[in-house]
Amino acid sequence: MKTNITHAPEGTEGSEAPEGAPALSRRSFIGLGALGALSLGAAGLAGCAPQSEGQSNAPEGADAASEELPAADRTETCDVAVVGMGVSGVVASSAAAQAGANVVGIDCVNSINATNAVNTAGIWAIESAEELKYDNHLTVAEMFDFIWSGTHYQSNARALRNLLPASGKAIDLAMEAGAQFIFPFAEADESMGLLNRGGHIWATSGTERGAQLQGCMDQYGVDSRWECEATSLLLEDGAVKGVRYVDADGQQIDLEAKSVIVCTGGFIQNIEMVERYFAGARMYGPGNQRNDGAGISMALAAGAQMGKNFSTSINESGACNVNATTRFVGQDYNTTPLHCLPLLGGLFVNKDGVRFMDEGKMATETMYCAEPLLRESTYYVILDQTEVDELMSTPLVDFVAPSAYANMAPVVQMSFEGVTLTSTAETLESAVAEGWAWKADDIASLAEQAELPALEATVNAYNEYCASGNDELMYKSVDFLKSVEAGPFYAVELNVAAWLTLGGIKTDECCRALDAENNVIDGLFVAGADGDFWAVPYYEGGSAQGFCFASGYLAGTTAAEA
């Protein structure tokens, strides 16, 4: 009987199928209702032999608990079906096709240009062919120890061992098809940061990069289908056997496949899932709005187990405010000057008006500061008129002390070049009118308006730390200690802006989905931000995209052999 498993996916309710639907084979559908395929995102690797038939371990009795679904309008077949055609999907599908598989990739957006893949910056990868030209290149052994020990052994070591070499192979795959990169490691030595030593920076963006990525799939023979929304995994006797999707004409199509790779970009756009897996926190992504956890939900419904580690890579260009006319920081800081205030390391408070971190770390370790911000979700930057005036008249590179600027993240340094926030006062007035900033002649009145009860005491203590040059609470560097004394005063409400969620479905060393007992779910692979690979903490710049590349390659080559 062809049926729909009534596991409710994240943020949805299981929907009943109409009575009288035709009975076909003993096959189940793992459904998602209106949710669908999204886009974000290994050979000779340890332990990735094809899974033997009969080893699947999906939940017992799944077929018995299911409900009927109408027959599809047509059925098609392929070797590997890839759900989600962002960077992980591009690499996964291309790798599988290069290995000889007949591959179909589907995504609900209208082209590669609508995915996040065309706008990302750097990829951290190890032992690509280009890297191996240099004697001081990073090695898999070095980087395994760096991540495994540096994350205090919380990374998926089995997967990590295979993902690191796969990252370089994925770069080679893309370059062989015409993708273009800049190589900072060409000028790097052992004294430079690992992002430089392992960095592969995209040389193109937007539609130009989109053409290269689509060209990669075309060259390797991938059948890429856009405006096709996955609605169900096909399950037969506990094994995933394909995917049902709705095409641009509204046709229901069963795509039968030996292997399905789910790589739909995580769940940053699904507020309910973010709150569930990030302990009530909220964060917001400026990218593809369809990264709402649909692929993860399909995998969970098929019996896969969610991992336990979750983190994020925050937007290194600044914060956001969901109530602002322009929610996210713009390429021109003067369009959204308040959104970049966290990068200056000033005074931050939580909803109680209490400091919660060394704010200078947001300037010097920007992309790694997600955790303290997520613990608060909403926070407030406090500034006085002196700071506003300085921001409007002083180039950002001169606003902070030279020693502080020297320690800032390179991407922040570059974004500050040639910028003076001349629109700060005007934007503050607009923010006050929109209700996400407050202005008062004294701190007590500001605390009352913004409902920050401890703010007055916090500011008094903070000003004492500034006067003494010693932050006795959070030990912030004196380079970032600027008093808040000259009215009028401002409080600016900000939310966490992030690129993606990190953390997802548990996998083995070959990106095969696991259930709660660590048994492989036959036919189901997970890649990119949908998998539990490297979540806690976000540890190295470029690693999010690097592991999306790597897991796509690893899943694609392994799935092709299944």
Coordinates of C-alpha atoms in Angstrom, one line a residue:
M1 CA 0.0 0.0 0.0
K2 CA 1.4 3.4 -0.9
T3 CA 0.9 5.6 2.1
N4 CA 1.8 8.7 4.1
I5 CA 3.6 8.2 7.4
T6 CA 1.9 10.4 10.0
H7 CA 5.0 11.7 11.7
A8 CA 4.4 15.4 12.0
P9 CA 7.4 17.3 10.7
E10 CA 9.0 20.3 12.5
G11 CA 6.5 23.2 12.6
T12 CA 3.7 21.3 10.8
E13 CA 1.0 18.9 11.5
G14 CA 0.6 15.5 9.8
S15 CA -2.1 15.7 7.1
E16 CA -4.5 12.9 6.4
A17 CA -4.8 11.6 2.9
P18 CA -8.2 11.4 1.2
E19 CA -10.2 8.3 1.7
G20 CA -10.2 5.8 -1.2
A21 CA -6.7 6.6 -2.4
P22 CA -5.5 3.7 -4.6
A23 CA -3.6 0.9 -3.0
L24 CA -0.3 0.1 -4.7
S25 CA 2.8 -1.5 -3.2
R26 CA 4.0 -1.9 0.3
R27 CA 5.6 1.5 0.1
S28 CA 5.3 4.5 2.4
F29 CA 5.6 8.2 1.9
I30 CA 7.4 10.3 4.5
G31 CA 5.5 13.6 3.9
L32 CA 6.0 17.3 4.6
G33 CA 2.7 18.9 3.5
A34 CA 3.5 22.3 2.2
L35 CA 7.2 22.3 3.1
G36 CA 9.6 21.3 0.4
A37 CA 13.1 21.2 -1.0
L38 CA 15.2 24.2 -0.3
S39 CA 18.7 25.3 -1.2
L40 CA 21.8 26.2 0.6
G41 CA 24.4 22.5 0.5
A42 CA 34.6 11.6 -1.5
A43 CA 36.5 8.8 -2.9
G44 CA 39.0 6.4 -1.3
L45 CA 37.6 7.4 2.1
A46 CA 37.5 5.3 5.3
G47 CA 34.5 3.1 5.9
C48 CA 32.3 4.1 3.0
A49 CA 31.6 0.8 1.4
P50 CA 28.1 0.4 0.0
Q51 CA 25.4 -0.5 2.5
S52 CA 24.2 -4.1 2.2
E53 CA 20.6 -4.8 1.4
G54 CA 18.5 -5.6 4.4
Q55 CA 20.5 -3.4 6.9
S56 CA 18.1 -0.6 7.1
N57 CA 16.6 0.2 10.5
A58 CA 13.8 2.6 10.1
P59 CA 11.2 2.7 12.9
E60 CA 9.4 -0.7 13.3
G61 CA 5.8 -0.6 12.3
A62 CA 6.1 2.5 10.2
D63 CA 4.0 1.0 7.4
A64 CA 1.3 -0.1 9.8
A65 CA 0.9 3.5 11.2
S66 CA 0.6 5.1 7.8
E67 CA -2.2 6.6 5.8
E68 CA -3.0 6.4 2.1
L69 CA -1.9 8.9 -0.5
P70 CA -3.1 9.4 -4.0
A71 CA -1.1 7.9 -6.8
A72 CA 1.5 10.1 -8.4
D73 CA 0.8 11.5 -11.9
R74 CA 3.9 9.7 -13.2
T75 CA 6.9 7.7 -11.9
E76 CA 10.5 8.3 -13.0
T77 CA 13.8 6.6 -12.0
C78 CA 17.4 7.5 -11.4
D79 CA 20.3 6.3 -9.4
V80 CA 20.7 9.3 -7.1
A81 CA 18.1 11.9 -6.3
V82 CA 19.5 15.2 -4.7
V83 CA 17.0 17.3 -2.8
G84 CA 18.2 20.9 -2.5
M85 CA 20.6 22.4 -5.1
G86 CA 22.6 25.0 -3.2
V87 CA 26.3 24.5 -2.9
S88 CA 26.1 21.1 -1.2
G89 CA 23.6 19.9 -3.7
V90 CA 25.7 21.1 -6.7
V91 CA 28.7 19.3 -5.4
A92 CA 26.8 16.2 -4.3
S93 CA 25.0 15.8 -7.6
S94 CA 28.2 16.6 -9.7
A95 CA 30.3 14.2 -7.6
A96 CA 27.7 11.4 -8.0
A97 CA 27.4 12.0 -11.7
Q98 CA 31.1 12.1 -12.2
A99 CA 31.3 8.7 -10.5
G100 CA 28.9 7.3 -13.2
A101 CA 25.5 7.7 -11.5
N102 CA 22.3 8.8 -13.2
V103 CA 21.5 11.9 -11.1
V104 CA 18.5 14.1 -10.8
G105 CA 18.6 17.2 -8.6
I106 CA 15.5 19.2 -7.6
D107 CA 15.0 22.5 -5.9
C108 CA 11.9 24.6 -5.3
V109 CA 13.5 27.9 -6.4
N110 CA 13.6 28.9 -10.1
S111 CA 17.4 28.7 -10.7
I112 CA 20.8 28.4 -9.0
N113 CA 20.8 32.2 -8.9
A114 CA 18.1 32.1 -6.2
T115 CA 20.2 30.0 -3.8
N116 CA 22.7 31.1 -1.2
A117 CA 25.4 29.5 -3.3
V118 CA 26.0 32.5 -5.5
N119 CA 26.6 35.0 -2.7
T120 CA 28.9 33.3 -0.2
A121 CA 32.6 34.3 0.1
G122 CA 35.3 31.9 1.3
I123 CA 35.7 28.1 1.5
W124 CA 38.1 26.5 4.0
A125 CA 39.3 23.3 2.4
I126 CA 42.3 21.0 2.8
E127 CA 44.7 19.5 0.3
S128 CA 43.1 20.7 -2.9
A129 CA 45.3 20.2 -6.0
E130 CA 46.1 23.9 -5.9
E131 CA 47.1 23.8 -2.2
L132 CA 49.4 20.8 -2.8
K133 CA 51.6 22.9 -5.0
Y134 CA 52.9 24.6 -1.9
D135 CA 55.4 23.0 0.5
N136 CA 53.8 24.5 3.6
H137 CA 50.2 23.5 2.8
L138 CA 47.9 22.4 5.6
T139 CA 47.5 18.6 6.0
V140 CA 44.5 16.5 6.9
A141 CA 46.3 15.2 9.9
E142 CA 47.1 18.7 11.2
M143 CA 43.5 19.9 10.6
F144 CA 41.9 16.8 12.2
D145 CA 43.8 17.5 15.4
F146 CA 43.1 21.3 15.2
I147 CA 39.3 20.7 14.9
W148 CA 39.0 17.6 17.0
S149 CA 40.9 18.9 20.0
G150 CA 39.9 22.5 19.5
T151 CA 36.2 21.7 19.7
H152 CA 37.0 19.6 22.8
Y153 CA 36.0 16.4 21.0
Q154 CA 32.5 17.5 20.2
S155 CA 32.8 17.2 16.4
N156 CA 31.7 14.0 14.6
A157 CA 35.2 12.4 14.5
R158 CA 34.2 9.6 12.1
A159 CA 32.8 12.1 9.6
L160 CA 35.5 14.7 10.2
R161 CA 38.2 12.2 9.2
N162 CA 36.6 11.8 5.8
L163 CA 35.3 15.3 5.3
L164 CA 38.7 17.0 5.5
P165 CA 40.2 15.2 2.5
A166 CA 36.8 15.4 0.7
S167 CA 36.9 19.2 1.0
G168 CA 40.0 19.4 -1.2
K169 CA 38.5 16.9 -3.7
A170 CA 35.3 19.0 -3.9
I171 CA 37.3 22.1 -4.8
D172 CA 39.1 20.1 -7.5
L173 CA 35.7 18.9 -8.8
A174 CA 34.4 22.5 -9.1
M175 CA 37.6 23.8 -10.6
E176 CA 37.7 21.1 -13.3
A177 CA 34.3 22.3 -14.4
G178 CA 35.4 25.9 -14.5
A179 CA 34.7 27.4 -11.1
Q180 CA 37.1 30.2 -10.3
F181 CA 38.8 30.9 -6.9
I182 CA 41.4 33.2 -5.4
F183 CA 44.0 31.4 -3.2
P184 CA 45.2 33.4 -0.2
F185 CA 47.4 30.4 0.8
A186 CA 49.7 31.3 -2.2
E187 CA 51.1 34.1 -0.2
A188 CA 50.7 32.5 3.3
D189 CA 53.2 31.0 5.6
E190 CA 53.0 29.1 8.9
S191 CA 52.7 32.4 10.8
M192 CA 49.4 33.3 9.1
G193 CA 45.9 32.4 10.2
L194 CA 44.4 29.1 9.1
L195 CA 41.7 30.9 7.1
N196 CA 44.4 32.3 4.9
R197 CA 46.3 29.0 4.7
G198 CA 43.2 27.0 3.8
G199 CA 41.2 29.6 2.1
H200 CA 39.6 29.3 -1.4
I201 CA 37.9 32.6 -2.0
W202 CA 35.3 32.7 -4.8
A203 CA 36.5 34.9 -7.6
T204 CA 32.9 35.5 -8.9
S205 CA 29.5 36.2 -7.4
G206 CA 25.9 36.5 -8.4
T207 CA 24.8 35.4 -11.8
E208 CA 28.4 34.9 -13.0
R209 CA 29.0 32.4 -10.3
G210 CA 25.6 30.9 -10.9
A211 CA 26.6 30.2 -14.5
Q212 CA 29.7 28.4 -13.3
L213 CA 27.8 26.3 -10.8
Q214 CA 25.1 25.4 -13.3
G215 CA 27.9 24.7 -15.8
C216 CA 29.5 22.3 -13.3
M217 CA 26.3 20.3 -13.1
D218 CA 25.8 20.4 -16.8
Q219 CA 29.4 19.2 -17.5
Y220 CA 29.0 16.2 -15.3
G221 CA 25.6 15.3 -16.7
V222 CA 23.3 16.2 -13.8
D223 CA 19.6 16.6 -14.6
S224 CA 18.9 19.7 -12.5
R225 CA 15.2 20.6 -12.2
W226 CA 14.1 23.9 -10.8
E227 CA 10.7 24.9 -9.4
C228 CA 10.3 21.4 -8.2
E229 CA 9.3 21.0 -4.6
A230 CA 9.9 17.8 -2.7
T231 CA 7.0 16.8 -0.5
S232 CA 7.8 13.3 0.6
L233 CA 10.4 10.7 0.9
L234 CA 9.4 7.3 -0.5
L235 CA 9.9 4.5 2.0
E236 CA 9.7 0.8 1.3
D237 CA 10.3 -1.8 4.1
G238 CA 12.2 0.8 6.1
A239 CA 14.5 1.9 3.3
V240 CA 14.3 5.2 1.5
K241 CA 13.6 4.5 -2.2
G242 CA 13.1 7.9 -3.7
V243 CA 11.3 11.2 -3.3
R244 CA 7.9 12.6 -4.4
Y245 CA 7.9 16.2 -5.7
V246 CA 5.6 18.6 -7.4
D247 CA 6.9 20.2 -10.6
A248 CA 6.3 23.7 -12.0
D249 CA 3.1 22.5 -13.6
G250 CA 1.7 21.0 -10.4
Q251 CA 2.3 17.4 -11.4
Q252 CA 2.9 14.9 -8.6
I253 CA 6.0 12.9 -9.6
D254 CA 7.5 9.9 -7.8
L255 CA 11.3 9.9 -8.5
E256 CA 12.5 6.4 -7.6
A257 CA 16.2 6.3 -6.7
K258 CA 18.7 3.9 -5.1
S259 CA 19.9 6.8 -2.9
V260 CA 18.5 10.2 -1.9
I261 CA 20.7 13.0 -0.7
V262 CA 19.0 15.6 1.4
C263 CA 20.8 19.0 1.5
T264 CA 18.2 21.7 1.9
G265 CA 20.2 24.3 3.8
G266 CA 19.3 23.9 7.5
F267 CA 16.5 25.6 9.3
I268 CA 17.4 29.2 10.0
Q269 CA 14.2 30.5 8.4
N270 CA 12.0 28.3 10.7
I271 CA 11.5 30.2 13.9
E272 CA 9.9 27.3 15.7
M273 CA 12.8 25.0 14.9
V274 CA 15.4 27.6 15.9
E275 CA 13.6 28.1 19.2
R276 CA 13.4 24.3 19.8
Y277 CA 17.1 23.5 19.1
F278 CA 18.6 26.7 20.3
A279 CA 17.0 26.8 23.7
G280 CA 14.4 29.4 23.0
A281 CA 16.8 31.7 21.1
R282 CA 15.9 33.6 17.9
M283 CA 18.1 34.5 15.0
Y284 CA 17.4 35.6 11.5
G285 CA 19.1 34.9 8.2
P286 CA 19.4 37.3 5.3
G287 CA 19.7 34.5 2.7
N288 CA 17.3 32.1 1.1
Q289 CA 13.9 32.3 2.8
R290 CA 13.3 28.6 1.9
N291 CA 15.9 27.3 4.3
D292 CA 13.2 26.3 6.7
G293 CA 14.1 22.8 7.8
A294 CA 12.0 20.9 5.3
G295 CA 14.8 18.4 4.4
I296 CA 15.6 17.8 8.1
S297 CA 11.9 17.2 8.8
M298 CA 11.6 14.6 6.0
A299 CA 14.7 12.8 7.4
L300 CA 13.2 12.9 10.9
A301 CA 10.0 11.4 9.6
A302 CA 11.9 8.6 8.0
G303 CA 13.4 7.7 11.4
A304 CA 16.6 9.7 11.4
Q305 CA 17.9 11.1 14.6
M306 CA 18.7 14.8 15.2
G307 CA 22.1 15.5 16.6
K308 CA 22.6 17.3 19.9
N309 CA 25.1 20.0 18.9
F310 CA 23.9 23.3 17.5
S311 CA 25.6 26.6 16.7
T312 CA 25.7 29.2 13.9
S313 CA 28.0 31.4 11.9
I314 CA 26.8 34.9 12.5
N315 CA 26.8 37.7 10.0
E316 CA 30.3 39.2 10.2
S317 CA 29.0 42.5 8.8
G318 CA 26.6 43.3 11.6
A319 CA 23.3 42.6 13.3
C320 CA 19.7 43.0 12.3
N321 CA 16.4 44.3 13.6
V322 CA 13.2 42.6 12.5
N323 CA 11.1 45.7 13.1
A324 CA 13.4 48.0 11.0
T325 CA 12.4 49.1 7.5
T326 CA 15.7 47.6 6.4
R327 CA 16.1 44.5 8.5
F328 CA 19.6 43.4 7.6
V329 CA 22.9 45.3 7.3
G330 CA 23.5 46.6 3.8
Q331 CA 26.6 46.5 1.6
D332 CA 26.8 50.3 2.2
Y333 CA 27.1 50.7 6.0
N334 CA 25.5 54.2 5.7
T335 CA 22.2 52.6 4.6
T336 CA 22.1 50.7 7.9
P337 CA 24.7 52.3 10.2
L338 CA 23.0 51.1 13.5
H339 CA 23.3 47.5 12.4
C340 CA 27.1 47.6 12.4
L341 CA 27.3 49.1 15.9
P342 CA 28.1 45.7 17.5
L343 CA 31.3 45.6 15.5
L344 CA 32.6 48.6 17.4
G345 CA 32.8 46.9 20.7
G346 CA 30.8 49.5 22.7
L347 CA 28.3 48.9 25.6
F348 CA 25.8 46.0 25.1
V349 CA 23.0 45.1 27.6
N350 CA 20.3 42.5 27.6
K351 CA 16.6 43.1 28.2
D352 CA 17.2 43.7 31.9
G353 CA 19.8 46.4 31.2
V354 CA 22.7 44.1 32.3
R355 CA 26.0 43.5 30.4
F356 CA 26.4 39.9 29.3
M357 CA 29.8 39.7 27.5
D358 CA 33.1 41.3 26.7
E359 CA 31.8 43.4 23.8
G360 CA 35.3 43.9 22.3
K361 CA 35.2 40.3 21.2
M362 CA 32.5 41.2 18.7
A363 CA 35.1 43.4 17.0
T364 CA 38.1 41.0 17.2
E365 CA 36.4 37.6 17.0
T366 CA 33.2 38.6 15.2
M367 CA 32.1 35.3 13.6
Y368 CA 32.8 33.3 16.7
C369 CA 30.6 35.4 19.1
A370 CA 27.3 33.7 18.3
E371 CA 26.8 32.0 21.7
P372 CA 26.7 35.1 24.0
L373 CA 24.3 36.8 21.6
L374 CA 22.1 33.8 21.2
R375 CA 21.7 33.5 24.9
E376 CA 20.1 36.9 24.9
S377 CA 18.5 36.8 21.4
T378 CA 17.6 40.5 21.6
Y379 CA 20.2 42.9 22.9
Y380 CA 20.7 46.7 23.1
V381 CA 23.7 48.9 22.2
I382 CA 23.9 52.0 24.4
L383 CA 25.6 55.1 23.1
D384 CA 25.7 58.8 23.9
Q385 CA 25.8 61.9 21.8
T386 CA 29.6 62.1 21.9
E387 CA 29.8 58.7 20.2
V388 CA 27.2 59.7 17.6
D389 CA 29.1 62.8 16.7
E390 CA 32.4 60.8 16.4
L391 CA 30.8 58.2 14.2
M392 CA 29.5 60.9 11.9
S393 CA 32.9 62.6 11.6
T394 CA 35.5 59.9 12.0
P395 CA 36.4 57.2 9.5
L396 CA 35.6 53.8 11.1
V397 CA 39.2 52.7 10.7
D398 CA 40.2 55.6 13.1
F399 CA 37.2 55.3 15.4
V400 CA 38.7 52.4 17.3
A401 CA 42.2 52.4 18.8
P402 CA 44.9 51.2 16.4
S403 CA 45.7 48.2 18.5
A404 CA 42.1 47.2 18.5
Y405 CA 41.8 47.6 14.8
A406 CA 44.9 45.5 14.2
N407 CA 43.2 42.6 16.1
M408 CA 39.9 42.9 14.3
A409 CA 38.7 40.2 12.0
P410 CA 40.1 40.8 8.5
V411 CA 36.6 40.9 6.9
V412 CA 35.6 43.6 9.4
Q413 CA 38.8 45.6 8.7
M414 CA 38.0 45.5 5.0
S415 CA 34.4 46.5 5.5
F416 CA 35.6 49.6 7.5
E417 CA 37.9 50.9 4.8
G418 CA 36.8 54.3 3.5
V419 CA 33.6 54.4 5.6
T420 CA 32.4 57.2 7.8
L421 CA 28.9 56.7 9.3
T422 CA 27.5 60.1 8.3
S423 CA 23.9 58.9 8.4
T424 CA 24.0 57.8 12.0
A425 CA 21.9 60.7 13.5
E426 CA 19.3 60.5 10.7
T427 CA 19.0 56.7 11.1
L428 CA 18.6 57.0 14.8
E429 CA 15.7 59.4 14.4
S430 CA 14.1 57.0 12.0
A431 CA 14.7 54.0 14.3
V432 CA 13.1 55.9 17.2
A433 CA 10.0 56.6 15.0
E434 CA 9.9 52.9 14.0
G435 CA 10.1 51.8 17.7
W436 CA 13.4 49.9 17.8
A437 CA 15.5 52.7 19.3
W438 CA 14.9 55.1 22.1
K439 CA 16.3 58.6 22.9
A440 CA 16.4 60.4 26.3
D441 CA 18.2 63.3 28.0
D442 CA 19.3 61.1 30.9
I443 CA 20.0 57.4 31.4
A444 CA 17.2 57.0 34.0
S445 CA 14.6 58.2 31.4
L446 CA 16.2 56.0 28.7
A447 CA 15.9 53.0 31.0
E448 CA 12.2 53.7 31.5
Q449 CA 11.5 54.2 27.8
A450 CA 13.3 51.1 26.7
E451 CA 12.2 49.1 29.7
L452 CA 15.8 48.2 30.7
P453 CA 15.4 48.3 34.5
A454 CA 19.1 47.8 35.5
L455 CA 20.5 50.2 32.9
E456 CA 21.3 53.1 35.1
A457 CA 23.3 51.0 37.5
T458 CA 25.0 49.3 34.6
V459 CA 26.0 52.6 32.9
N460 CA 27.3 54.0 36.2
A461 CA 29.5 51.0 36.8
Y462 CA 30.7 50.9 33.1
N463 CA 31.7 54.6 33.2
E464 CA 33.8 53.9 36.3
Y465 CA 35.5 51.0 34.5
C466 CA 36.2 53.4 31.6
A467 CA 37.7 56.0 33.9
S468 CA 40.0 53.5 35.6
G469 CA 40.9 51.7 32.4
N470 CA 39.9 48.4 34.1
D471 CA 36.7 46.5 33.2
E472 CA 36.2 44.6 36.5
L473 CA 33.1 42.8 35.2
M474 CA 33.9 41.4 31.8
Y475 CA 37.6 42.3 31.5
K476 CA 37.2 44.1 28.2
S477 CA 40.3 45.6 26.7
V478 CA 40.9 49.3 27.5
D479 CA 40.9 49.9 23.7
F480 CA 37.2 49.4 23.7
L481 CA 36.3 51.3 26.9
K482 CA 34.5 54.5 26.0
S483 CA 32.3 56.2 28.6
V484 CA 28.7 56.9 28.1
E485 CA 28.3 60.3 29.7
A486 CA 27.1 63.1 27.3
G487 CA 23.4 63.3 26.6
P488 CA 21.2 62.8 24.8
F489 CA 21.5 59.0 25.1
Y490 CA 20.3 56.2 22.8
A491 CA 19.4 52.6 23.1
V492 CA 19.3 50.6 19.9
E493 CA 17.6 47.2 19.9
L494 CA 19.2 44.5 17.8
N495 CA 18.7 40.8 16.9
V496 CA 21.1 38.1 15.9
A497 CA 21.8 38.0 12.2
A498 CA 23.3 34.7 11.0
W499 CA 24.1 32.9 7.8
L500 CA 22.9 29.4 8.6
T501 CA 22.1 26.9 11.3
L502 CA 24.9 24.5 12.2
G503 CA 23.6 21.1 13.5
G504 CA 21.2 18.6 12.0
I505 CA 20.7 14.9 11.3
K506 CA 23.2 12.4 12.7
T507 CA 25.3 10.6 10.1
D508 CA 28.0 8.1 9.9
E509 CA 31.4 8.7 8.4
C510 CA 30.0 8.6 4.9
C511 CA 27.0 11.0 5.4
R512 CA 24.5 8.2 5.7
A513 CA 21.6 9.2 8.0
L514 CA 21.5 7.3 11.3
D515 CA 18.6 6.5 13.6
A516 CA 18.6 6.9 17.4
E517 CA 20.4 3.5 17.7
N518 CA 23.1 4.6 15.3
N519 CA 21.8 2.3 12.6
V520 CA 22.1 3.4 9.0
I521 CA 18.8 4.3 7.2
D522 CA 19.3 2.6 3.9
G523 CA 19.2 4.9 0.9
L524 CA 19.2 8.2 2.9
F525 CA 22.2 10.6 2.9
V526 CA 22.5 14.0 4.4
A527 CA 24.8 16.8 3.4
G528 CA 25.5 20.5 4.1
A529 CA 23.7 22.4 6.9
D530 CA 21.1 19.5 7.2
G531 CA 23.8 17.3 8.9
D532 CA 25.4 17.1 12.3
F533 CA 29.1 17.5 11.2
W534 CA 30.9 20.4 12.8
A535 CA 28.4 22.3 14.9
V536 CA 29.9 23.2 18.3
P537 CA 31.4 25.7 18.3
Y538 CA 31.7 27.5 15.0
Y539 CA 35.5 27.1 15.0
E540 CA 37.2 28.3 11.8
G541 CA 36.3 30.9 9.2
G542 CA 35.1 29.5 6.0
S543 CA 34.4 26.1 7.6
A544 CA 30.7 26.2 7.2
Q545 CA 30.9 26.4 3.4
G546 CA 34.0 24.2 3.5
F547 CA 32.1 21.4 5.1
C548 CA 29.1 22.0 2.9
F549 CA 31.4 21.4 -0.1
A550 CA 33.0 18.4 1.7
S551 CA 29.8 16.7 2.8
G552 CA 28.3 17.1 -0.6
Y553 CA 31.3 15.4 -2.2
L554 CA 31.3 12.6 0.4
A555 CA 27.6 12.0 0.1
G556 CA 27.6 12.1 -3.7
T557 CA 30.5 9.7 -4.2
T558 CA 29.2 7.2 -1.6
A559 CA 25.6 7.4 -2.9
A560 CA 26.9 6.7 -6.4
E561 CA 28.4 3.4 -5.2
A562 CA 25.3 2.3 -3.3

